[in-house]
Short mmCIF file of C-alpha atoms in Angstrom, two decimals:
data_model
loop_
_atom_site.label_atom_id
_atom_site.label_comp_id
_atom_site.label_asym_id
_atom_site.label_seq_id
_atom_site.Cartn_x
_atom_site.Cartn_y
_atom_site.Cartn_z
CA MET Z 1 13.57 194.27 -96.73
CA THR Z 2 10.84 191.58 -96.87
CA ARG Z 3 12.13 188.39 -95.00
CA ILE Z 4 13.37 185.45 -97.00
CA SER Z 5 13.69 182.16 -95.28
CA SER Z 6 13.38 178.39 -95.46
CA HIS Z 7 11.70 176.68 -92.74
CA GLY Z 8 12.30 179.33 -90.44
CA ILE Z 9 16.16 179.73 -91.31
CA GLU Z 10 16.99 183.26 -92.54
CA LEU Z 11 18.56 183.40 -96.04
CA ASN Z 12 20.05 186.49 -97.88
CA PRO Z 13 20.05 186.09 -101.73
CA ALA Z 14 22.97 188.50 -101.89
CA ASP Z 15 25.41 186.09 -100.05
CA PRO Z 16 27.92 184.31 -102.45
CA GLY Z 17 26.27 180.86 -101.68
CA PHE Z 18 23.13 182.15 -103.56
CA GLY Z 19 22.51 182.96 -107.14
CA GLU Z 20 19.83 183.84 -109.84
CA LEU Z 21 18.58 181.15 -112.15
CA ARG Z 22 19.89 181.52 -115.74
CA ASN Z 23 17.47 182.31 -118.55
CA ALA Z 24 17.15 179.82 -121.37
CA MET Z 25 14.87 181.89 -123.62
CA GLU Z 26 17.67 182.68 -126.00
CA ILE Z 27 17.81 178.96 -126.86
CA VAL Z 28 14.21 178.09 -126.55
CA ASP Z 29 13.88 176.64 -130.20
CA ASP Z 30 17.26 175.12 -130.50
CA ARG Z 31 16.92 171.30 -129.43
CA ALA Z 32 20.66 170.50 -129.25
CA ALA Z 33 21.37 173.70 -126.86
CA LEU Z 34 18.23 172.86 -124.70
CA GLN Z 35 19.43 169.34 -124.19
CA ALA Z 36 23.16 170.36 -123.52
CA ARG Z 37 22.12 173.32 -121.06
CA MET Z 38 19.75 170.53 -119.09
CA ARG Z 39 22.93 168.18 -118.81
CA GLU Z 40 24.96 171.09 -117.53
CA ASP Z 41 22.68 173.01 -115.26
CA GLY Z 42 19.99 170.20 -114.25
CA TYR Z 43 17.26 173.06 -115.25
CA LEU Z 44 16.15 175.38 -117.64
CA PHE Z 45 14.45 178.62 -116.52
CA PHE Z 46 12.15 180.42 -119.22
CA ARG Z 47 11.24 183.86 -118.38
CA GLY Z 48 7.94 184.63 -120.09
CA LEU Z 49 7.47 181.57 -121.91
CA LEU Z 50 3.78 181.29 -121.60
CA ASP Z 51 1.26 184.08 -122.42
CA ARG Z 52 0.58 185.91 -119.26
CA ASP Z 53 -3.11 186.61 -119.61
CA LEU Z 54 -3.55 182.88 -120.41
CA VAL Z 55 -1.78 181.99 -116.80
CA LEU Z 56 -3.77 184.66 -115.01
CA ARG Z 57 -6.90 183.19 -116.25
CA ALA Z 58 -6.08 179.88 -114.82
CA ARG Z 59 -4.97 181.38 -111.42
CA HIS Z 60 -8.61 183.03 -111.43
CA GLU Z 61 -10.39 179.67 -112.28
CA ILE Z 62 -8.37 177.98 -109.26
CA LEU Z 63 -8.81 180.98 -106.98
CA LEU Z 64 -12.50 180.88 -107.50
CA LYS Z 65 -12.82 177.56 -105.99
CA TYR Z 66 -10.64 178.07 -102.88
CA ALA Z 67 -12.76 180.96 -102.39
CA VAL Z 68 -15.70 178.98 -102.47
CA ILE Z 69 -14.54 176.89 -99.49
CA GLY Z 70 -13.49 179.94 -97.64
CA GLU Z 71 -9.77 180.16 -97.97
CA ILE Z 72 -9.67 183.41 -99.72
CA ASP Z 73 -10.51 186.69 -97.78
CA PRO Z 74 -13.77 187.73 -99.50
CA GLU Z 75 -13.24 191.26 -98.54
CA LYS Z 76 -9.91 191.61 -100.81
CA PRO Z 77 -9.64 191.26 -104.32
CA LEU Z 78 -10.11 187.46 -105.49
CA MET Z 79 -6.74 187.55 -107.68
CA ASP Z 80 -4.64 188.92 -104.43
CA ALA Z 81 -5.23 185.55 -103.10
CA ILE Z 82 -5.21 186.86 -99.45
CA ALA Z 83 -5.73 184.33 -97.03
CA ALA Z 84 -8.91 183.99 -95.04
CA ALA Z 85 -8.93 184.05 -91.18
CA ASP Z 86 -10.98 180.74 -91.36
CA THR Z 87 -11.56 178.03 -93.71
CA ALA Z 88 -14.10 175.30 -94.41
CA ILE Z 89 -11.61 173.17 -95.70
CA GLY Z 90 -11.86 170.35 -92.99
CA ARG Z 91 -15.66 170.48 -93.68
CA VAL Z 92 -15.69 169.79 -97.51
CA ASN Z 93 -15.29 166.43 -99.51
CA LEU Z 94 -11.71 167.13 -100.01
CA ARG Z 95 -11.50 164.32 -102.65
CA ALA Z 96 -13.90 166.03 -104.73
CA PHE Z 97 -12.63 169.58 -104.12
CA SER Z 98 -9.17 168.31 -105.23
CA GLU Z 99 -10.52 166.69 -108.37
CA CYS Z 100 -12.11 170.02 -109.34
CA VAL Z 101 -8.97 172.14 -108.90
CA ARG Z 102 -6.94 169.80 -111.04
CA SER Z 103 -9.51 169.32 -113.87
CA GLY Z 104 -10.27 172.84 -114.69
CA ILE Z 105 -10.46 173.86 -118.43
CA GLU Z 106 -8.21 177.07 -118.13
CA TYR Z 107 -5.68 175.17 -116.01
CA GLU Z 108 -5.25 172.30 -118.68
CA ARG Z 109 -4.55 175.14 -121.11
CA ILE Z 110 -1.37 175.72 -119.20
CA VAL Z 111 -0.37 172.13 -118.68
CA LEU Z 112 -1.06 171.21 -122.25
CA ASN Z 113 0.22 174.31 -123.69
CA PRO Z 114 2.18 173.71 -127.07
CA ARG Z 115 5.04 175.84 -125.94
CA LEU Z 116 5.24 173.68 -122.83
CA LEU Z 117 4.97 170.47 -124.77
CA GLY Z 118 7.42 171.71 -127.35
CA ILE Z 119 10.24 172.10 -124.80
CA HIS Z 120 9.71 168.71 -123.51
CA GLY Z 121 9.58 167.37 -126.77
CA HIS Z 122 12.99 168.73 -127.57
CA LEU Z 123 14.47 167.57 -124.31
CA LEU Z 124 13.04 163.97 -124.74
CA GLY Z 125 13.47 163.80 -128.52
CA GLY Z 126 9.91 162.64 -129.42
CA ASP Z 127 6.38 163.05 -128.75
CA VAL Z 128 5.36 163.91 -125.13
CA HIS Z 129 2.63 162.91 -122.72
CA ALA Z 130 1.81 165.11 -119.50
CA PHE Z 131 1.08 162.85 -116.45
CA ASP Z 132 -2.65 162.44 -115.97
CA PHE Z 133 -2.31 163.57 -112.49
CA ARG Z 134 -1.30 167.29 -111.84
CA TRP Z 135 -0.22 169.23 -108.89
CA PRO Z 136 -1.64 172.59 -108.54
CA ARG Z 137 -0.37 173.97 -105.04
CA PHE Z 138 -1.99 176.44 -102.80
CA VAL Z 139 0.54 177.54 -100.34
CA ARG Z 140 -0.68 179.51 -97.10
CA PRO Z 141 1.47 182.25 -95.31
CA GLY Z 142 3.97 180.43 -93.23
CA GLU Z 143 4.00 177.14 -95.39
CA ALA Z 144 6.96 175.97 -97.37
CA CYS Z 145 8.12 172.68 -98.98
CA GLY Z 146 11.02 170.40 -98.04
CA PHE Z 147 13.97 169.65 -100.21
CA HIS Z 148 13.87 166.36 -102.45
CA TYR Z 149 14.48 164.76 -105.83
CA ASP Z 150 11.23 164.00 -107.77
CA GLY Z 151 12.67 160.90 -109.12
CA PRO Z 152 11.65 158.40 -106.07
CA ASP Z 153 8.15 159.42 -106.66
CA MET Z 154 7.73 159.39 -110.38
CA MET Z 155 10.15 156.79 -112.05
CA ARG Z 156 8.27 153.41 -111.88
CA GLY Z 157 7.72 153.75 -115.70
CA THR Z 158 10.97 155.36 -117.05
CA ASP Z 159 13.50 157.67 -115.60
CA ARG Z 160 13.35 159.86 -118.84
CA ILE Z 161 10.90 162.32 -117.32
CA PHE Z 162 11.22 166.17 -116.46
CA SER Z 163 9.33 168.47 -114.08
CA SER Z 164 7.99 171.77 -114.91
CA TRP Z 165 7.33 174.13 -112.05
CA ILE Z 166 4.76 177.24 -113.12
CA PRO Z 167 4.06 179.98 -110.89
CA LEU Z 168 0.04 180.97 -111.43
CA GLY Z 169 0.72 184.54 -110.72
CA ASP Z 170 3.71 186.37 -109.77
CA VAL Z 171 5.77 184.85 -106.89
CA SER Z 172 8.52 186.59 -105.27
CA ARG Z 173 11.23 184.76 -103.19
CA SER Z 174 9.73 186.26 -100.02
CA GLU Z 175 6.24 184.52 -101.06
CA GLY Z 176 7.27 181.07 -101.42
CA ALA Z 177 9.39 180.92 -104.99
CA LEU Z 178 11.08 177.35 -105.82
CA ILE Z 179 14.63 177.20 -105.00
CA LEU Z 180 17.21 174.45 -106.34
CA LEU Z 181 20.69 173.46 -105.52
CA GLU Z 182 23.15 174.12 -108.12
CA GLY Z 183 24.76 170.94 -109.50
CA SER Z 184 22.81 168.44 -107.22
CA HIS Z 185 21.82 166.39 -110.51
CA ARG Z 186 25.49 165.42 -110.55
CA GLN Z 187 25.86 164.59 -106.90
CA GLU Z 188 27.09 161.09 -106.72
CA ALA Z 189 26.41 160.69 -102.96
CA LEU Z 190 22.84 161.31 -103.93
CA LEU Z 191 22.57 159.38 -107.11
CA LYS Z 192 23.90 156.13 -105.64
CA THR Z 193 21.57 156.27 -102.41
CA TYR Z 194 18.52 158.55 -102.33
CA ALA Z 195 17.96 158.69 -106.15
CA ARG Z 196 17.47 154.90 -106.24
CA LYS Z 197 14.80 154.79 -103.58
CA ASP Z 198 10.98 154.25 -104.44
CA ALA Z 199 8.92 156.97 -102.12
CA ASP Z 200 6.19 154.44 -101.57
CA ARG Z 201 8.11 151.32 -100.98
CA ASP Z 202 10.84 152.99 -98.80
CA ARG Z 203 8.65 155.40 -97.05
CA ILE Z 204 11.30 158.24 -97.31
CA PRO Z 205 11.06 161.59 -95.69
CA TRP Z 206 12.09 164.99 -97.14
CA LEU Z 207 15.95 164.79 -97.77
CA GLY Z 208 16.30 167.66 -95.48
CA THR Z 209 14.57 171.01 -94.47
CA ASP Z 210 17.83 172.93 -93.30
CA PRO Z 211 19.28 174.63 -96.76
CA VAL Z 212 22.59 175.58 -94.90
CA LYS Z 213 23.22 171.97 -93.80
CA LEU Z 214 22.42 170.64 -97.08
CA GLN Z 215 24.71 173.12 -98.90
CA ALA Z 216 27.59 172.37 -96.47
CA ARG Z 217 27.03 168.46 -97.30
CA TYR Z 218 26.56 168.63 -101.08
CA GLY Z 219 28.08 172.15 -102.17
CA GLY Z 220 26.63 174.16 -104.98
CA ARG Z 221 24.69 177.64 -104.85
CA TRP Z 222 20.88 177.91 -104.06
CA LEU Z 223 19.57 179.29 -106.91
CA SER Z 224 16.04 181.22 -107.27
CA THR Z 225 14.35 184.23 -108.70
CA ASP Z 226 11.40 186.46 -108.13
CA PHE Z 227 9.12 184.73 -110.50
CA GLU Z 228 6.35 186.30 -112.64
CA ALA Z 229 3.32 184.95 -114.35
CA GLY Z 230 4.33 183.26 -117.67
CA ASP Z 231 7.53 182.00 -116.36
CA VAL Z 232 8.44 178.36 -116.53
CA LEU Z 233 11.19 176.40 -114.73
CA CYS Z 234 11.96 172.69 -115.93
CA PHE Z 235 14.22 170.45 -114.05
CA THR Z 236 15.50 166.81 -113.89
CA MET Z 237 14.37 163.91 -111.59
CA HIS Z 238 17.72 164.41 -109.64
CA THR Z 239 17.60 168.12 -109.19
CA LEU Z 240 17.40 168.81 -105.54
CA HIS Z 241 14.72 171.64 -104.91
CA GLY Z 242 12.18 172.66 -102.55
CA ALA Z 243 10.26 175.97 -101.65
CA LEU Z 244 11.06 178.99 -99.72
CA ASP Z 245 8.79 180.11 -96.86
CA ASN Z 246 5.69 182.02 -97.79
CA ASN Z 247 6.41 185.24 -95.74
CA SER Z 248 4.08 187.60 -97.67
CA PRO Z 249 3.57 190.72 -95.73
CA VAL Z 250 0.20 190.96 -96.93
CA GLY Z 251 -0.85 187.43 -96.23
CA ARG Z 252 -1.07 186.32 -99.91
CA CYS Z 253 -1.39 182.66 -100.68
CA ARG Z 254 1.15 181.44 -103.32
CA LEU Z 255 -0.53 179.52 -106.14
CA SER Z 256 1.63 177.57 -108.44
CA SER Z 257 1.53 174.03 -110.47
CA ASP Z 258 3.80 171.27 -110.63
CA THR Z 259 3.64 168.70 -113.99
CA ARG Z 260 5.73 165.96 -115.50
CA TYR Z 261 6.27 165.01 -118.93
CA GLN Z 262 7.58 161.84 -120.72
CA CYS Z 263 7.59 160.26 -124.04
CA THR Z 264 4.17 158.83 -125.17
CA ASP Z 265 5.85 155.59 -126.11
CA GLU Z 266 7.49 154.88 -122.81
CA PRO Z 267 5.93 152.99 -119.73
CA ARG Z 268 4.16 155.00 -117.47
CA ASP Z 269 4.16 155.09 -113.67
CA GLU Z 270 0.68 153.80 -112.55
CA ARG Z 271 0.70 155.94 -109.56
CA TRP Z 272 0.11 159.06 -111.55
CA ASN Z 273 -1.59 157.90 -115.03
CA GLY Z 274 -4.65 156.50 -115.95
CA VAL Z 275 -8.53 157.16 -115.57
CA ASN Z 276 -8.19 157.16 -111.88
CA PRO Z 277 -4.61 157.31 -110.52
CA ILE Z 278 -3.75 155.73 -107.40
CA ALA Z 279 -1.04 158.28 -106.24
CA HIS Z 280 0.21 157.54 -102.94
CA GLY Z 281 -2.90 155.70 -101.91
CA ARG Z 282 -6.52 155.94 -102.14
CA ASP Z 283 -7.04 156.97 -98.80
CA LYS Z 284 -5.19 160.21 -99.27
CA VAL Z 285 -5.61 163.44 -101.27
CA PHE Z 286 -2.95 165.89 -102.39
CA CYS Z 287 -3.40 168.90 -100.05
CA PRO Z 288 -0.16 170.68 -99.24
CA GLY Z 289 0.61 172.53 -96.11
CA LEU Z 290 -1.59 172.78 -92.75
CA GLY Z 291 1.19 171.53 -90.77
CA ASN Z 292 4.69 170.08 -90.59
CA TRP Z 293 5.61 166.21 -90.52
CA ASN Z 294 8.92 166.24 -92.46
CA ASN Z 295 6.72 164.45 -94.98
CA ARG Z 296 6.36 161.28 -92.87
CA ASP Z 297 4.03 159.05 -94.49
CA PHE Z 298 3.66 161.91 -97.29
CA GLN Z 299 1.47 164.07 -94.59
CA ASP Z 300 3.13 167.40 -95.42
CA GLU Z 301 1.52 167.10 -98.80
CA TRP Z 302 -1.07 164.33 -98.62
CA LYS Z 303 -3.71 164.26 -96.27
CA ARG Z 304 -5.75 161.23 -95.18
CA VAL Z 305 -9.43 161.67 -95.73
CA ASP Z 306 -12.23 159.47 -94.42
CA ALA Z 307 -14.74 157.66 -96.50
CA ARG Z 308 -16.82 160.99 -97.24
CA GLY Z 309 -13.66 162.57 -98.33
CA ARG Z 310 -13.24 164.79 -94.98
CA LEU Z 311 -9.77 165.85 -93.71
CA VAL Z 312 -8.16 163.59 -91.18
CA LEU Z 313 -5.42 165.48 -89.71
CA PRO Z 314 -2.56 163.86 -87.49
CA PRO Z 315 -1.15 165.93 -84.64
CA PRO Z 316 2.04 167.79 -85.80
CA LYS Z 317 5.26 166.42 -84.79
CA ASP Z 318 8.59 168.14 -84.92
CA GLU Z 319 11.28 165.95 -86.57
CA LYS Z 320 15.01 166.84 -87.09
CA ASP Z 321 16.86 166.58 -90.39
#
C-alpha cells in the first residue's frame, strides 16, 4: 500500500478517526439544501462537477510552463508531471513566472466556470465574484501544507467568502490530497481566538502540522478522498484543512488550484483584489514548497524575491507545534 502521511506522521484512512468526504452532487441544483449542508458539514464535495477534459486542458497549459523552467522531467510524458532531478526556478524571474501561471486562458476557464460560479451563487444568495488573485499549486514529492483556517488571510472585506479546492488532474491521498477536520467550522475554541486574527497583522504561522495532536485537541474525523479531475471541494473560511504529504511512488508533482468567491456587491480584501493585488507584500511571490518553516512570515508558500524577481530562500528552520 502506498504510504499516506502528513508532515511525516503516518496515517491510516481505515482507522475510525478518518472518513470519506460526502458527495453533494445529488443536491447540486438545490440552493436551500446546499446552504443547509454547508452549515452542517462546513464543506461541499462535488464528484465530477467540472468537465474532465476542460480540467485536463488547464493542467496541460500550466505544466507546459513548469516544463519550461525545468521542473518537469523531459524524458517522461508532460501530463504525468514527474519531477525533474534539477530545476531552474531559482534563476528565473519568479514574479513574472507566477503571473504567467495564474493568468492562463484554460486555467481561467476553470476559475470562472459557470457551474462553479453557480454553486457559490447558491451559497451566497447573489451574483458572485472570484478573487482577482488565484492560487495554482505545484506540489513536489515530499511536500505538504500545514493546517489552517483561510479566514485570517481573506476576510478584510467580508466574512461571506467560500474557498474552492480543485485538483487539476487526479490526486490520490498518497499524492497530497486535501484533508479537512470534520466539524472544525463549529469549534468555539478556534472561532473565539484563531479565527479572529489577521494573518498579516498578527503574523500567525500554521495552526499546526501534526494531525494526531490537532484531532486530539479539537475532535472530529479527518476527511479526504482520492480526487479525480473534475472534482471540486468547497469549504468555509473556518474549516480547518491542510494537505497530505505528496508520497508519489513515481515522483509525480501534484497540481491543484485554490480560488475564493464572494458577492460582487460586498467589500473586497485589497490583498487579493484589484489590478495588482498586494498579497502578503510586494517583496513576496506565491511559490509553495522548497522547504519547511512552519509558515513563519508566510515562507512555506510565499517566497521573497529580489529586484529582478529572483528567488531568495531563507535557511530551513525546524519549529515545533
